[in-house]
Short mmCIF file of C-alpha atoms and ligand atoms in Angstrom, two decimals:
data_model
loop_
_atom_site.label_atom_id
_atom_site.label_comp_id
_atom_site.label_asym_id
_atom_site.label_seq_id
_atom_site.Cartn_x
_atom_site.Cartn_y
_atom_site.Cartn_z
CA MET B 15 -9.46 -16.52 -12.70
CA ASP B 16 -13.00 -16.95 -11.68
CA HIS B 17 -14.98 -15.03 -14.39
CA GLN B 18 -18.14 -15.16 -12.36
CA LEU B 19 -16.61 -13.15 -9.42
CA ILE B 20 -15.13 -10.79 -11.97
CA GLN B 21 -18.71 -10.14 -13.22
CA ARG B 22 -20.00 -9.96 -9.72
CA ALA B 23 -17.16 -7.40 -8.61
CA ALA B 24 -18.09 -5.29 -11.72
CA ARG B 25 -21.77 -5.10 -11.01
CA ASP B 26 -20.91 -4.36 -7.37
CA ILE B 27 -18.85 -1.50 -8.45
CA LEU B 28 -21.38 -0.05 -10.89
CA HIS B 29 -24.08 -0.30 -8.23
CA SER B 30 -21.99 1.19 -5.63
CA LYS B 31 -22.47 4.66 -4.34
CA LYS B 32 -18.85 5.02 -3.16
CA THR B 33 -16.05 2.57 -3.94
CA ILE B 34 -12.70 2.73 -2.20
CA ALA B 35 -9.58 0.56 -2.54
CA PHE B 36 -7.37 -0.64 0.36
CA THR B 37 -4.06 -1.83 -0.82
CA GLY B 38 -0.85 -3.61 0.28
CA ALA B 39 2.37 -4.73 -0.98
CA GLY B 40 0.94 -7.38 -3.17
CA ILE B 41 -0.38 -4.99 -5.71
CA SER B 42 3.27 -3.83 -6.44
CA VAL B 43 4.82 -7.37 -6.71
CA GLU B 44 4.16 -7.14 -10.47
CA SER B 45 6.06 -4.03 -10.49
CA GLY B 46 9.12 -5.90 -9.29
CA ILE B 47 8.88 -4.83 -5.66
CA PRO B 48 8.63 -8.06 -3.50
CA ASP B 49 6.08 -7.99 -0.72
CA PHE B 50 6.95 -8.47 3.02
CA ARG B 51 5.64 -11.88 4.07
CA SER B 52 5.39 -14.00 1.13
CA ALA B 53 8.17 -16.62 0.49
CA GLY B 54 11.21 -14.28 -0.89
CA GLY B 55 9.75 -11.33 0.59
CA LEU B 56 11.54 -8.52 2.42
CA TRP B 57 10.98 -9.87 5.85
CA GLU B 58 12.56 -13.13 4.96
CA LYS B 59 15.76 -11.41 4.49
CA PHE B 60 15.55 -8.53 7.11
CA ASP B 61 14.01 -9.54 10.39
CA PRO B 62 11.52 -6.43 10.91
CA GLU B 63 12.18 -6.42 14.70
CA GLU B 64 15.91 -5.66 13.75
CA TYR B 65 15.29 -3.43 10.58
CA ALA B 66 12.02 -2.03 10.66
CA HIS B 67 11.30 -0.84 14.10
CA ILE B 68 11.98 2.79 15.02
CA TYR B 69 14.12 1.74 17.93
CA ALA B 70 16.33 -0.17 15.50
CA PHE B 71 16.83 3.12 13.43
CA GLN B 72 17.50 5.22 16.30
CA SER B 73 20.18 2.69 17.76
CA ASN B 74 21.81 1.60 14.59
CA PRO B 75 20.57 3.54 11.53
CA GLU B 76 23.62 2.38 9.33
CA LYS B 77 22.38 -1.02 9.78
CA VAL B 78 18.90 -0.29 8.98
CA TRP B 79 20.06 1.63 5.91
CA LEU B 80 21.13 -1.84 4.51
CA MET B 81 17.34 -2.82 4.23
CA LEU B 82 16.14 0.71 3.22
CA LYS B 83 19.01 0.80 0.38
CA GLU B 84 17.57 -2.50 -0.98
CA MET B 85 13.88 -1.32 -0.70
CA PHE B 86 14.91 2.06 -2.31
CA SER B 87 16.73 0.50 -5.27
CA LEU B 88 13.62 -1.63 -5.93
CA ILE B 89 11.19 1.37 -5.84
CA ILE B 90 13.26 3.74 -7.82
CA GLU B 91 13.11 1.18 -10.73
CA ALA B 92 9.36 0.23 -10.39
CA LYS B 93 6.69 1.37 -12.83
CA PRO B 94 2.88 1.08 -12.17
CA ASN B 95 1.51 -2.29 -13.39
CA PRO B 96 -1.80 -3.06 -14.92
CA ALA B 97 -3.42 -3.34 -11.47
CA HIS B 98 -2.33 0.34 -10.46
CA LEU B 99 -3.21 1.48 -13.85
CA GLY B 100 -6.85 -0.25 -13.56
CA LEU B 101 -7.66 1.69 -10.22
CA ALA B 102 -6.49 4.74 -11.98
CA GLU B 103 -8.86 4.03 -14.90
CA LEU B 104 -11.71 3.57 -12.32
CA GLU B 105 -10.95 6.75 -10.74
CA ARG B 106 -11.06 8.57 -14.06
CA MET B 107 -14.54 6.76 -14.95
CA GLY B 108 -15.72 8.31 -11.68
CA LEU B 109 -16.09 4.91 -9.97
CA LEU B 110 -13.22 4.98 -7.27
CA SER B 111 -13.29 7.60 -4.64
CA SER B 112 -9.95 7.02 -3.02
CA ILE B 113 -7.22 4.64 -2.45
CA ILE B 114 -5.94 3.89 1.22
CA THR B 115 -2.63 2.33 0.56
CA GLN B 116 -0.04 0.86 2.87
CA ASN B 117 2.62 1.11 0.43
CA VAL B 118 5.07 3.72 0.29
CA ASP B 119 6.28 3.34 -3.32
CA GLY B 120 4.26 6.04 -4.85
CA LEU B 121 3.03 3.83 -7.65
CA HIS B 122 -0.66 4.81 -7.33
CA GLN B 123 0.18 8.41 -7.76
CA ALA B 124 2.43 7.31 -10.57
CA ALA B 125 -0.38 5.59 -12.40
CA GLY B 126 -2.43 8.54 -12.24
CA ASN B 127 -4.76 8.18 -9.18
CA ARG B 128 -5.19 11.64 -7.33
CA HIS B 129 -6.92 10.69 -4.13
CA VAL B 130 -4.31 8.45 -2.47
CA ILE B 131 -4.10 8.16 1.31
CA GLU B 132 -0.73 7.00 2.31
CA PHE B 133 -1.18 5.04 5.56
CA HIS B 134 2.24 4.02 6.15
CA GLY B 135 3.91 7.16 4.85
CA THR B 136 6.09 7.78 1.77
CA HIS B 137 9.57 7.04 0.48
CA ARG B 138 9.37 10.53 -1.38
CA THR B 139 10.59 12.60 1.42
CA LEU B 140 13.35 11.88 4.23
CA SER B 141 13.57 13.69 7.70
CA CYS B 142 16.29 14.20 10.25
CA LEU B 143 15.27 12.97 13.61
CA LYS B 144 17.64 15.44 15.28
CA CYS B 145 17.00 18.58 13.69
CA SER B 146 13.66 17.62 11.69
CA MET B 147 14.99 18.79 8.40
CA THR B 148 13.03 17.39 5.31
CA ILE B 149 14.34 16.71 2.15
CA ASP B 150 12.93 15.64 -1.27
CA GLY B 151 13.84 11.92 -1.83
CA THR B 152 12.64 11.90 -5.37
CA THR B 153 15.77 13.22 -6.82
CA LEU B 154 18.25 11.05 -4.72
CA LYS B 155 20.17 8.21 -6.58
CA ILE B 156 20.98 4.89 -5.12
CA GLU B 157 24.54 6.02 -4.82
CA ASP B 158 23.47 8.98 -2.69
CA LEU B 159 22.09 6.58 0.03
CA PRO B 160 22.23 6.72 2.96
CA ALA B 161 21.45 10.32 2.87
CA ARG B 162 22.75 12.70 5.52
CA CYS B 163 21.15 15.95 7.12
CA SER B 164 23.04 18.91 5.59
CA ARG B 165 22.68 20.61 8.95
CA CYS B 166 23.85 18.25 11.49
CA SER B 167 25.01 15.36 9.21
CA SER B 168 22.79 12.69 11.03
CA LEU B 169 21.54 9.90 8.82
CA LEU B 170 18.19 10.90 7.43
CA LYS B 171 15.21 8.61 7.86
CA PRO B 172 12.61 8.03 5.02
CA ASP B 173 9.12 9.40 6.04
CA VAL B 174 7.81 5.82 6.05
CA VAL B 175 6.16 4.61 9.26
CA PHE B 176 8.30 2.25 11.09
CA PHE B 177 6.72 -0.17 13.63
CA GLY B 178 6.56 1.63 16.80
CA GLU B 179 5.74 5.04 15.06
CA PRO B 180 2.31 6.58 14.96
CA ILE B 181 0.29 6.59 11.81
CA PRO B 182 0.22 10.33 10.29
CA TRP B 183 -2.91 12.05 11.86
CA GLU B 184 -4.33 13.20 8.43
CA ALA B 185 -3.90 9.73 6.99
CA GLN B 186 -6.06 8.35 10.10
CA VAL B 187 -8.58 10.75 9.84
CA SER B 188 -9.27 10.68 6.13
CA SER B 189 -8.94 6.79 6.07
CA LEU B 190 -11.63 6.49 8.84
CA LYS B 191 -13.85 8.80 6.94
CA GLU B 192 -13.44 6.90 3.68
CA SER B 193 -13.88 3.58 5.36
CA LYS B 194 -17.04 4.70 7.21
CA SER B 195 -18.84 6.14 3.90
CA CYS B 196 -18.06 3.61 1.37
CA SER B 197 -20.39 0.89 0.00
CA VAL B 198 -17.73 -1.09 -1.71
CA VAL B 199 -13.93 -1.61 -0.63
CA LEU B 200 -11.66 -3.34 -2.75
CA VAL B 201 -8.96 -5.04 -0.66
CA ILE B 202 -5.92 -5.64 -2.93
CA GLY B 203 -2.75 -7.45 -2.17
CA THR B 204 -2.61 -7.32 1.55
CA SER B 205 -2.08 -10.03 4.27
CA ALA B 206 -4.30 -7.85 6.38
CA VAL B 207 -2.10 -8.69 9.77
CA VAL B 208 -0.73 -5.25 10.46
CA TYR B 209 -3.12 -2.95 12.57
CA PRO B 210 -4.33 -0.36 12.67
CA ALA B 211 -4.25 -0.53 8.80
CA ALA B 212 -6.07 -3.79 8.68
CA SER B 213 -8.92 -2.41 10.54
CA ILE B 214 -9.81 -0.40 7.61
CA PRO B 215 -11.74 -3.18 5.70
CA VAL B 216 -13.34 -4.15 9.22
CA THR B 217 -14.69 -0.64 9.70
CA ALA B 218 -16.23 -0.81 6.17
CA LYS B 219 -17.70 -3.94 6.74
CA GLU B 220 -19.30 -2.89 10.14
CA ARG B 221 -20.85 0.03 8.07
CA GLY B 222 -22.39 -2.40 5.64
CA ALA B 223 -19.86 -2.11 2.85
CA THR B 224 -19.32 -5.02 0.44
CA VAL B 225 -15.81 -6.18 0.93
CA ILE B 226 -14.14 -7.53 -2.19
CA GLU B 227 -10.69 -9.29 -1.66
CA ILE B 228 -8.26 -9.59 -4.49
CA ASN B 229 -5.16 -11.77 -3.46
CA ARG B 230 -3.10 -14.72 -4.51
CA GLU B 231 -4.23 -16.65 -1.32
CA SER B 232 -6.78 -16.32 1.47
CA THR B 233 -6.00 -14.16 4.32
CA PRO B 234 -7.59 -13.61 8.03
CA LEU B 235 -10.27 -11.40 6.30
CA THR B 236 -11.43 -13.93 3.91
CA ASN B 237 -13.94 -15.99 5.86
CA ALA B 238 -14.48 -13.26 8.50
CA ILE B 239 -14.85 -9.89 6.78
CA SER B 240 -14.80 -10.27 2.99
CA ASP B 241 -17.84 -11.03 1.01
CA TYR B 242 -15.72 -13.00 -1.59
CA LEU B 243 -12.11 -13.47 -2.66
CA ILE B 244 -10.91 -13.35 -6.26
CA ILE B 245 -7.88 -15.42 -6.29
CA GLY B 246 -4.91 -14.71 -8.59
CA PRO B 247 -2.55 -11.79 -9.60
CA ALA B 248 -3.69 -8.34 -9.11
CA GLY B 249 -2.18 -7.27 -12.42
CA GLU B 250 -4.67 -9.67 -14.26
CA ILE B 251 -7.72 -9.51 -12.10
CA VAL B 252 -8.24 -5.67 -11.59
CA PRO B 253 -7.88 -5.04 -15.43
CA ALA B 254 -10.31 -7.74 -15.95
CA ILE B 255 -12.93 -6.13 -13.64
CA VAL B 256 -12.24 -2.81 -15.33
CA GLU B 257 -12.84 -4.45 -18.85
CA GLU B 258 -16.16 -5.91 -17.37
CA VAL B 259 -17.21 -2.70 -15.99
CA LYS B 260 -16.77 -1.09 -19.41
CA LYS B 261 -18.67 -4.01 -21.23
CA ILE B 262 -21.92 -3.70 -18.66
CA ARG B 263 -21.95 -0.11 -17.73
N1 APR C 306 -1.58 -10.10 -6.69
C1 APR C 306 -2.29 -10.25 -5.65
N2 APR C 306 -1.98 -10.42 -4.35
C2 APR C 306 -0.59 -10.66 -4.16
C3 APR C 306 0.29 -10.69 -5.12
C4 APR C 306 -0.08 -10.41 -6.40
N3 APR C 306 0.61 -10.25 -7.68
N4 APR C 306 1.61 -10.89 -4.43
C5 APR C 306 1.46 -10.91 -3.44
N5 APR C 306 0.06 -10.91 -2.87
C6 APR C 306 -0.47 -10.82 -1.61
C7 APR C 306 0.20 -11.98 -0.67
O1 APR C 306 -0.57 -13.26 -0.68
C8 APR C 306 -0.17 -11.38 0.69
O2 APR C 306 -1.52 -11.71 1.17
O3 APR C 306 -0.24 -9.73 -1.09
C9 APR C 306 -0.10 -9.87 0.23
C10 APR C 306 1.18 -9.04 0.78
O4 APR C 306 1.08 -9.07 2.25
P1 APR C 306 2.48 -8.33 3.04
O5 APR C 306 3.59 -8.83 2.35
O6 APR C 306 2.29 -8.66 4.57
O7 APR C 306 2.19 -6.87 2.69
P2 APR C 306 1.19 -5.71 3.41
O8 APR C 306 -0.13 -6.57 3.58
O9 APR C 306 1.17 -4.69 2.68
O10 APR C 306 2.08 -5.52 4.77
C11 APR C 306 1.38 -4.66 5.60
O11 APR C 306 3.38 -4.48 6.91
O12 APR C 306 5.59 -4.88 7.11
C12 APR C 306 4.54 -3.76 7.13
O13 APR C 306 4.69 -1.65 6.83
C13 APR C 306 4.72 -2.77 6.15
O14 APR C 306 2.86 -1.78 4.79
C14 APR C 306 3.19 -3.08 5.32
C15 APR C 306 2.50 -3.83 6.25
#
């Protein structure tokens, strides 16, 4: 872990008028939820074209539920890791305005963050595509899945954004507002290859924000948008930055 960059990030956060975080699946890997595109990731096992596109769900929901059931079983057991907890501490210290997350696992809220924008929806509710009934998914056990609509008995779809579906309007509006008005954005655990999500750090940069990337490896943002990349596991880097902030504030 590069201690000079940890110190630089702590200084940037303390001098920042408004800091936001933009997170991807990588921040939840140390909670036991594999990401999508790393070796051993979900898309290695399930082709996203066949399992994560809205047309796939509409034409063969039973098949898509094979992937969803695996995802849910990991999410149900997962707990926030030190990276999630570190961001919650920054919010409590008044040093983090919001988190825009691509994740649907709810771990930022479980860690204690109150201002979380779920850009790709949530696993916590499921809806019926036929009669648009919505149910609370947090009470479901893995043996209850796949869940069926009690009105028309169609298979329910989790309220996560599938490829080919629009981003929830309020998430788009609030994310744009945050990315345009922040002075620092912490980009944590995302490959930054899926749009429009990946345009969030680009918008922040265009408005003059400092872009701090935390990832195990470089991404398309690294030499183009990010001011610097701190290489390593988010579960170690985020807490180290928070400790440094406490030391120098
Ligand atoms: N610490 C930091 N970074 C990590 C860690 C870790 N412990 N583990 C993995 N990473 C990094 C990987 O190097 C990779 O750059 O996290 C990133 C995860 O990338 P993806 O698997 O592509 O996940 P994400 O960027 O969130 O995907 C975006 O794609 O499939 C869709 O809707 C899905 O929201 C998802 C979107």
